Amino acid sequence: METHSIHPDLLRRCVRVLVVGCGATGSAVVAGLPYLHQALIACGHPGGLHVTVVDGDLISPTNCVRQPFSRFESGHYKTVVLVNRLNLFWNLGWEALPEHLTGKEPLDRIDVVIGCVDTRASRAVIRDRTSAWSTVAYVLDIGNTSDSGQFILGEPLNQVNRRSRTRLRTVFELYPESVDGSLDDDALPSCSAAEAIEKQEPFVNQVLAQHALALLARLFRYGNVSYHGGFVNLRDGWEEDCRLTRSCGDESESVMPLLPDGRLTGF
């Protein structure tokens, strides 16, 4: 069985994590990261995680149905509310950036980027900022439709990830359509809680977040993984992981399963 081994330096120092997006999926991921941080410390990791959350959206009453916010917090930045809450409860010093990730300047001093965005244009920004001269080791992308989705861990081509047979390809390489902004749906945000639930089933975001966090936990606990993502369909109770294989060429390959309806992804 093919496996991927973690970048060794991530086991010797504090791991710097950037979560992009603090909506239904992003907030579920951020709320779960303190457990991973505590587990790393308990197992002897020298620094655990330092997390920064970036999102420029304000809390609206509609958000309070599927996201961990109160109506009394409406009008405040999602990142500030959630990170302050976690810092107080867990005695952390994590950071909130109440702005959208934009531009193309390569990210540095970040080890893991977790993308929880809902547009292809936003994914393209993450792709641009984690490639070229960036020093990001991993990009973990999480995406979903109303009742299905996927999570995929990859190593973007950049300063620390050179083209090689063992490099994990990112979601941007496996699925070029995931960063094609022309395919984005420009529909207006949901105006009511009922409409929001029609667009996304309850718990689809939390299920994907837990799967993604479990993948990270295995990578850090055991130092290697035999899969780097997976697909979940809540409508049919179906899930499948994305196993590693190796090609005869310069880059790694992945076994990408089909969803029950014949699609490859939930983009």
Tab-separated table of C-alpha atoms in Angstrom:
chain	number	residue	atom	x	y	z
A	1	MET	CA	0.000	0.000	0.000
A	2	GLU	CA	1.342	3.396	-0.967
A	3	THR	CA	1.642	5.980	1.804
A	4	HIS	CA	2.540	9.641	2.138
A	5	SER	CA	4.878	10.764	4.922
A	6	ILE	CA	4.489	14.108	6.674
A	7	HIS	CA	7.045	16.877	6.200
A	8	PRO	CA	9.441	16.083	9.091
A	9	ASP	CA	9.891	19.688	10.220
A	10	LEU	CA	6.163	19.886	11.059
A	11	LEU	CA	6.812	17.430	13.890
A	12	ARG	CA	9.571	19.581	15.377
A	13	ARG	CA	7.915	22.991	15.780
A	14	CYS	CA	4.610	24.817	16.034
A	15	VAL	CA	2.490	24.238	12.921
A	16	ARG	CA	1.087	27.433	11.397
A	17	VAL	CA	-2.408	26.893	9.985
A	18	LEU	CA	-4.443	29.330	7.888
A	19	VAL	CA	-8.170	28.621	7.564
A	20	VAL	CA	-9.731	30.473	4.635
A	21	GLY	CA	-13.459	30.893	5.111
A	22	CYS	CA	-15.515	30.923	8.307
A	23	GLY	CA	-18.920	29.853	7.056
A	24	ALA	CA	-20.665	26.563	7.796
A	25	THR	CA	-17.674	24.380	6.898
A	26	GLY	CA	-14.940	26.761	8.017
A	27	SER	CA	-16.483	27.356	11.431
A	28	ALA	CA	-16.838	23.590	11.955
A	29	VAL	CA	-13.170	23.086	11.044
A	30	VAL	CA	-11.986	25.919	13.289
A	31	ALA	CA	-14.071	24.617	16.200
A	32	GLY	CA	-12.418	21.196	15.809
A	33	LEU	CA	-8.823	22.373	15.535
A	34	PRO	CA	-8.362	22.955	19.302
A	35	TYR	CA	-8.916	19.224	19.823
A	36	LEU	CA	-6.157	18.450	17.329
A	37	HIS	CA	-3.937	21.034	19.021
A	38	GLN	CA	-4.521	19.491	22.454
A	39	ALA	CA	-3.929	15.981	21.112
A	40	LEU	CA	-0.609	17.014	19.562
A	41	ILE	CA	0.568	18.598	22.812
A	42	ALA	CA	-0.496	15.522	24.801
A	43	CYS	CA	1.494	13.289	22.440
A	44	GLY	CA	4.659	15.357	22.891
A	45	HIS	CA	4.516	17.690	19.911
A	46	PRO	CA	6.688	20.737	20.741
A	47	GLY	CA	4.217	23.445	19.784
A	48	GLY	CA	0.897	22.146	18.525
A	49	LEU	CA	-1.001	24.476	16.215
A	50	HIS	CA	-1.172	28.218	15.770
A	51	VAL	CA	-4.281	29.014	13.753
A	52	THR	CA	-5.239	32.139	11.816
A	53	VAL	CA	-8.747	32.447	10.383
A	54	VAL	CA	-9.441	34.786	7.468
A	55	ASP	CA	-12.918	35.798	6.283
A	56	GLY	CA	-14.429	39.207	5.636
A	57	ASP	CA	-18.082	38.251	6.115
A	58	LEU	CA	-20.348	39.602	8.838
A	59	ILE	CA	-22.797	37.438	10.796
A	60	SER	CA	-26.369	37.627	9.505
A	61	PRO	CA	-29.524	36.192	11.123
A	62	THR	CA	-29.642	33.519	8.417
A	63	ASN	CA	-26.159	32.319	9.412
A	64	CYS	CA	-27.437	31.488	12.883
A	65	VAL	CA	-29.295	28.416	11.616
A	66	ARG	CA	-26.401	26.323	10.264
A	67	GLN	CA	-23.413	28.144	11.760
A	68	PRO	CA	-22.329	28.485	15.425
A	69	PHE	CA	-23.413	32.087	15.854
A	70	SER	CA	-26.143	33.786	17.863
A	71	ARG	CA	-28.597	36.357	16.566
A	72	PHE	CA	-27.179	38.714	19.190
A	73	GLU	CA	-23.848	38.524	17.313
A	74	SER	CA	-25.355	39.705	14.015
A	75	GLY	CA	-23.345	42.443	12.390
A	76	HIS	CA	-20.034	41.321	13.861
A	77	TYR	CA	-17.239	39.630	11.918
A	78	LYS	CA	-17.468	35.838	11.927
A	79	THR	CA	-13.736	35.389	12.393
A	80	VAL	CA	-13.482	37.756	15.354
A	81	VAL	CA	-16.454	36.226	17.190
A	82	LEU	CA	-15.395	32.602	16.693
A	83	VAL	CA	-11.672	33.030	17.367
A	84	ASN	CA	-12.269	35.146	20.486
A	85	ARG	CA	-14.648	32.488	21.759
A	86	LEU	CA	-12.100	29.700	21.221
A	87	ASN	CA	-9.240	31.724	22.709
A	88	LEU	CA	-11.228	32.349	25.884
A	89	PHE	CA	-12.396	28.757	26.262
A	90	TRP	CA	-9.125	27.004	25.374
A	91	ASN	CA	-6.679	29.681	26.564
A	92	LEU	CA	-5.230	30.055	23.086
A	93	GLY	CA	-3.634	32.932	21.217
A	94	TRP	CA	-5.073	32.263	17.775
A	95	GLU	CA	-5.700	35.103	15.322
A	96	ALA	CA	-8.654	36.432	13.338
A	97	LEU	CA	-8.303	38.399	10.115
A	98	PRO	CA	-11.679	39.991	9.239
A	99	GLU	CA	-10.963	40.327	5.530
A	100	HIS	CA	-11.168	38.231	2.384
A	101	LEU	CA	-8.080	36.501	1.025
A	102	THR	CA	-7.183	38.294	-2.200
A	103	GLY	CA	-4.224	38.975	-4.471
A	104	LYS	CA	-1.520	36.693	-5.789
A	105	GLU	CA	1.384	37.347	-3.421
A	106	PRO	CA	2.813	33.976	-2.317
A	107	LEU	CA	2.021	33.005	1.263
A	108	ASP	CA	4.948	32.412	3.598
A	109	ARG	CA	5.228	31.571	7.301
A	110	ILE	CA	2.185	29.326	6.817
A	111	ASP	CA	2.477	25.527	6.808
A	112	VAL	CA	-1.073	24.319	6.167
A	113	VAL	CA	-3.864	26.159	4.347
A	114	ILE	CA	-7.375	24.805	4.854
A	115	GLY	CA	-9.711	26.111	2.181
A	116	CYS	CA	-13.387	26.289	3.174
A	117	VAL	CA	-14.621	28.565	0.414
A	118	ASP	CA	-17.765	28.317	-1.678
A	119	THR	CA	-16.667	29.758	-5.019
A	120	ARG	CA	-14.216	28.657	-7.675
A	121	ALA	CA	-12.799	32.185	-7.830
A	122	SER	CA	-11.863	31.953	-4.141
A	123	ARG	CA	-10.199	28.592	-4.756
A	124	ALA	CA	-8.193	30.194	-7.557
A	125	VAL	CA	-6.876	32.783	-5.086
A	126	ILE	CA	-5.754	29.993	-2.749
A	127	ARG	CA	-4.071	28.215	-5.650
A	128	ASP	CA	-2.232	31.381	-6.712
A	129	ARG	CA	-1.096	32.266	-3.199
A	130	THR	CA	0.194	28.782	-2.330
A	131	SER	CA	2.204	28.186	-5.504
A	132	ALA	CA	5.392	29.623	-7.031
A	133	TRP	CA	7.517	31.153	-4.236
A	134	SER	CA	5.142	30.197	-1.448
A	135	THR	CA	6.404	28.029	1.433
A	136	VAL	CA	3.056	26.379	2.223
A	137	ALA	CA	3.519	22.635	2.748
A	138	TYR	CA	-0.096	21.477	2.398
A	139	VAL	CA	-3.440	22.688	1.081
A	140	LEU	CA	-6.528	20.923	2.419
A	141	ASP	CA	-9.577	21.813	0.340
A	142	ILE	CA	-13.127	21.115	1.494
A	143	GLY	CA	-16.070	21.650	-0.830
A	144	ASN	CA	-19.699	20.601	-0.962
A	145	THR	CA	-23.011	20.753	-2.750
A	146	SER	CA	-26.382	20.507	-0.997
A	147	ASP	CA	-25.898	16.920	0.202
A	148	SER	CA	-22.422	15.768	-0.886
A	149	GLY	CA	-18.855	16.947	-1.044
A	150	GLN	CA	-15.173	16.152	-0.860
A	151	PHE	CA	-12.009	16.896	1.087
A	152	ILE	CA	-8.609	16.660	-0.606
A	153	LEU	CA	-5.140	17.177	0.861
A	154	GLY	CA	-2.374	18.187	-1.552
A	155	GLU	CA	1.115	19.642	-1.778
A	156	PRO	CA	1.130	22.712	-4.037
A	157	LEU	CA	4.055	23.141	-6.393
A	158	ASN	CA	6.186	25.802	-4.719
A	159	GLN	CA	9.437	26.441	-2.874
A	160	VAL	CA	9.068	23.491	-0.513
A	161	ASN	CA	7.187	21.089	-2.789
A	162	ARG	CA	9.116	20.325	-5.933
A	163	ARG	CA	7.776	18.227	-8.777
A	164	SER	CA	8.365	14.613	-7.768
A	165	ARG	CA	6.896	11.137	-7.863
A	166	THR	CA	5.771	11.336	-4.224
A	167	ARG	CA	4.131	14.790	-4.249
A	168	LEU	CA	0.407	14.840	-3.493
A	169	ARG	CA	-1.448	16.636	-6.230
A	170	THR	CA	-3.815	19.362	-5.085
A	171	VAL	CA	-7.514	19.684	-5.807
A	172	PHE	CA	-6.593	22.422	-8.304
A	173	GLU	CA	-4.572	19.931	-10.357
A	174	LEU	CA	-6.919	16.966	-9.998
A	175	TYR	CA	-9.979	19.047	-10.861
A	176	PRO	CA	-9.135	22.130	-12.962
A	177	GLU	CA	-12.823	23.056	-13.010
A	178	SER	CA	-12.606	23.753	-9.277
A	179	VAL	CA	-10.746	27.014	-9.990
A	180	ASP	CA	-12.657	28.099	-13.101
A	181	GLY	CA	-14.416	31.258	-11.922
A	182	SER	CA	-16.586	31.383	-15.042
A	183	LEU	CA	-18.512	28.363	-13.683
A	184	ASP	CA	-19.490	30.106	-10.454
A	185	ASP	CA	-23.164	30.563	-9.689
A	186	ASP	CA	-23.780	34.272	-9.140
A	187	ALA	CA	-27.062	33.731	-7.283
A	188	LEU	CA	-27.752	36.069	-4.376
A	189	PRO	CA	-27.276	34.778	-0.806
A	190	SER	CA	-30.220	33.070	0.879
A	191	CYS	CA	-32.708	35.533	2.356
A	192	SER	CA	-34.273	33.109	4.839
A	193	ALA	CA	-33.281	30.174	7.006
A	194	ALA	CA	-35.593	27.839	5.077
A	195	GLU	CA	-34.011	28.844	1.783
A	196	ALA	CA	-30.545	28.300	3.226
A	197	ILE	CA	-31.454	24.767	4.331
A	198	GLU	CA	-32.885	24.032	0.887
A	199	LYS	CA	-29.509	24.907	-0.611
A	200	GLN	CA	-27.455	22.885	1.886
A	201	GLU	CA	-28.644	19.956	3.966
A	202	PRO	CA	-28.080	20.175	7.725
A	203	PHE	CA	-24.805	18.551	8.854
A	204	VAL	CA	-23.185	18.145	5.421
A	205	ASN	CA	-20.599	20.763	6.384
A	206	GLN	CA	-19.908	19.229	9.787
A	207	VAL	CA	-19.515	15.727	8.332
A	208	LEU	CA	-16.956	16.931	5.790
A	209	ALA	CA	-15.125	18.985	8.419
A	210	GLN	CA	-14.818	15.962	10.711
A	211	HIS	CA	-13.496	13.775	7.909
A	212	ALA	CA	-10.926	16.420	6.976
A	213	LEU	CA	-9.814	16.878	10.579
A	214	ALA	CA	-9.515	13.099	11.015
A	215	LEU	CA	-7.196	12.986	7.987
A	216	LEU	CA	-4.971	15.677	9.504
A	217	ALA	CA	-5.008	13.910	12.859
A	218	ARG	CA	-3.814	10.640	11.316
A	219	LEU	CA	-1.092	12.443	9.377
A	220	PHE	CA	0.283	14.090	12.520
A	221	ARG	CA	-0.235	11.156	14.892
A	222	TYR	CA	1.222	8.399	12.716
A	223	GLY	CA	3.416	10.470	10.402
A	224	ASN	CA	1.874	9.012	7.250
A	225	VAL	CA	-1.436	8.355	5.513
A	226	SER	CA	-2.542	5.931	2.804
A	227	TYR	CA	-5.227	8.256	1.456
A	228	HIS	CA	-5.347	12.019	0.932
A	229	GLY	CA	-9.016	12.767	0.686
A	230	GLY	CA	-12.463	11.402	0.247
A	231	PHE	CA	-15.990	11.855	-1.024
A	232	VAL	CA	-19.210	11.859	0.996
A	233	ASN	CA	-22.830	11.657	-0.146
A	234	LEU	CA	-25.391	12.077	2.629
A	235	ARG	CA	-28.369	11.472	0.365
A	236	ASP	CA	-27.373	7.854	-0.233
A	237	GLY	CA	-25.253	7.311	2.878
A	238	TRP	CA	-22.196	6.746	0.708
A	239	GLU	CA	-18.540	7.622	1.176
A	240	GLU	CA	-15.257	6.694	-0.490
A	241	ASP	CA	-11.644	7.622	0.158
A	242	CYS	CA	-9.070	8.819	-2.333
A	243	ARG	CA	-6.224	6.280	-2.236
A	244	LEU	CA	-2.653	6.920	-3.237
A	245	THR	CA	-1.029	5.198	-6.192
A	246	ARG	CA	2.259	5.924	-7.895
A	247	SER	CA	2.746	6.559	-11.573
A	248	CYS	CA	5.712	5.612	-13.669
A	249	GLY	CA	6.348	9.282	-14.385
A	250	ASP	CA	7.381	12.243	-12.271
A	251	GLU	CA	4.173	12.809	-10.308
A	252	SER	CA	1.936	10.834	-7.970
A	253	GLU	CA	-1.510	9.672	-9.007
A	254	SER	CA	-4.688	9.149	-7.018
A	255	VAL	CA	-7.557	6.702	-7.285
A	256	MET	CA	-10.544	9.004	-7.699
A	257	PRO	CA	-13.914	7.248	-7.201
A	258	LEU	CA	-17.158	8.223	-8.875
A	259	LEU	CA	-20.067	9.528	-6.859
A	260	PRO	CA	-23.245	7.420	-7.112
A	261	ASP	CA	-24.726	9.743	-9.724
A	262	GLY	CA	-21.637	9.388	-11.946
A	263	ARG	CA	-19.997	12.698	-11.043
A	264	LEU	CA	-16.396	12.886	-9.894
A	265	THR	CA	-16.827	15.725	-7.416
A	266	GLY	CA	-19.255	17.865	-5.527
A	267	PHE	CA	-18.059	21.135	-7.051
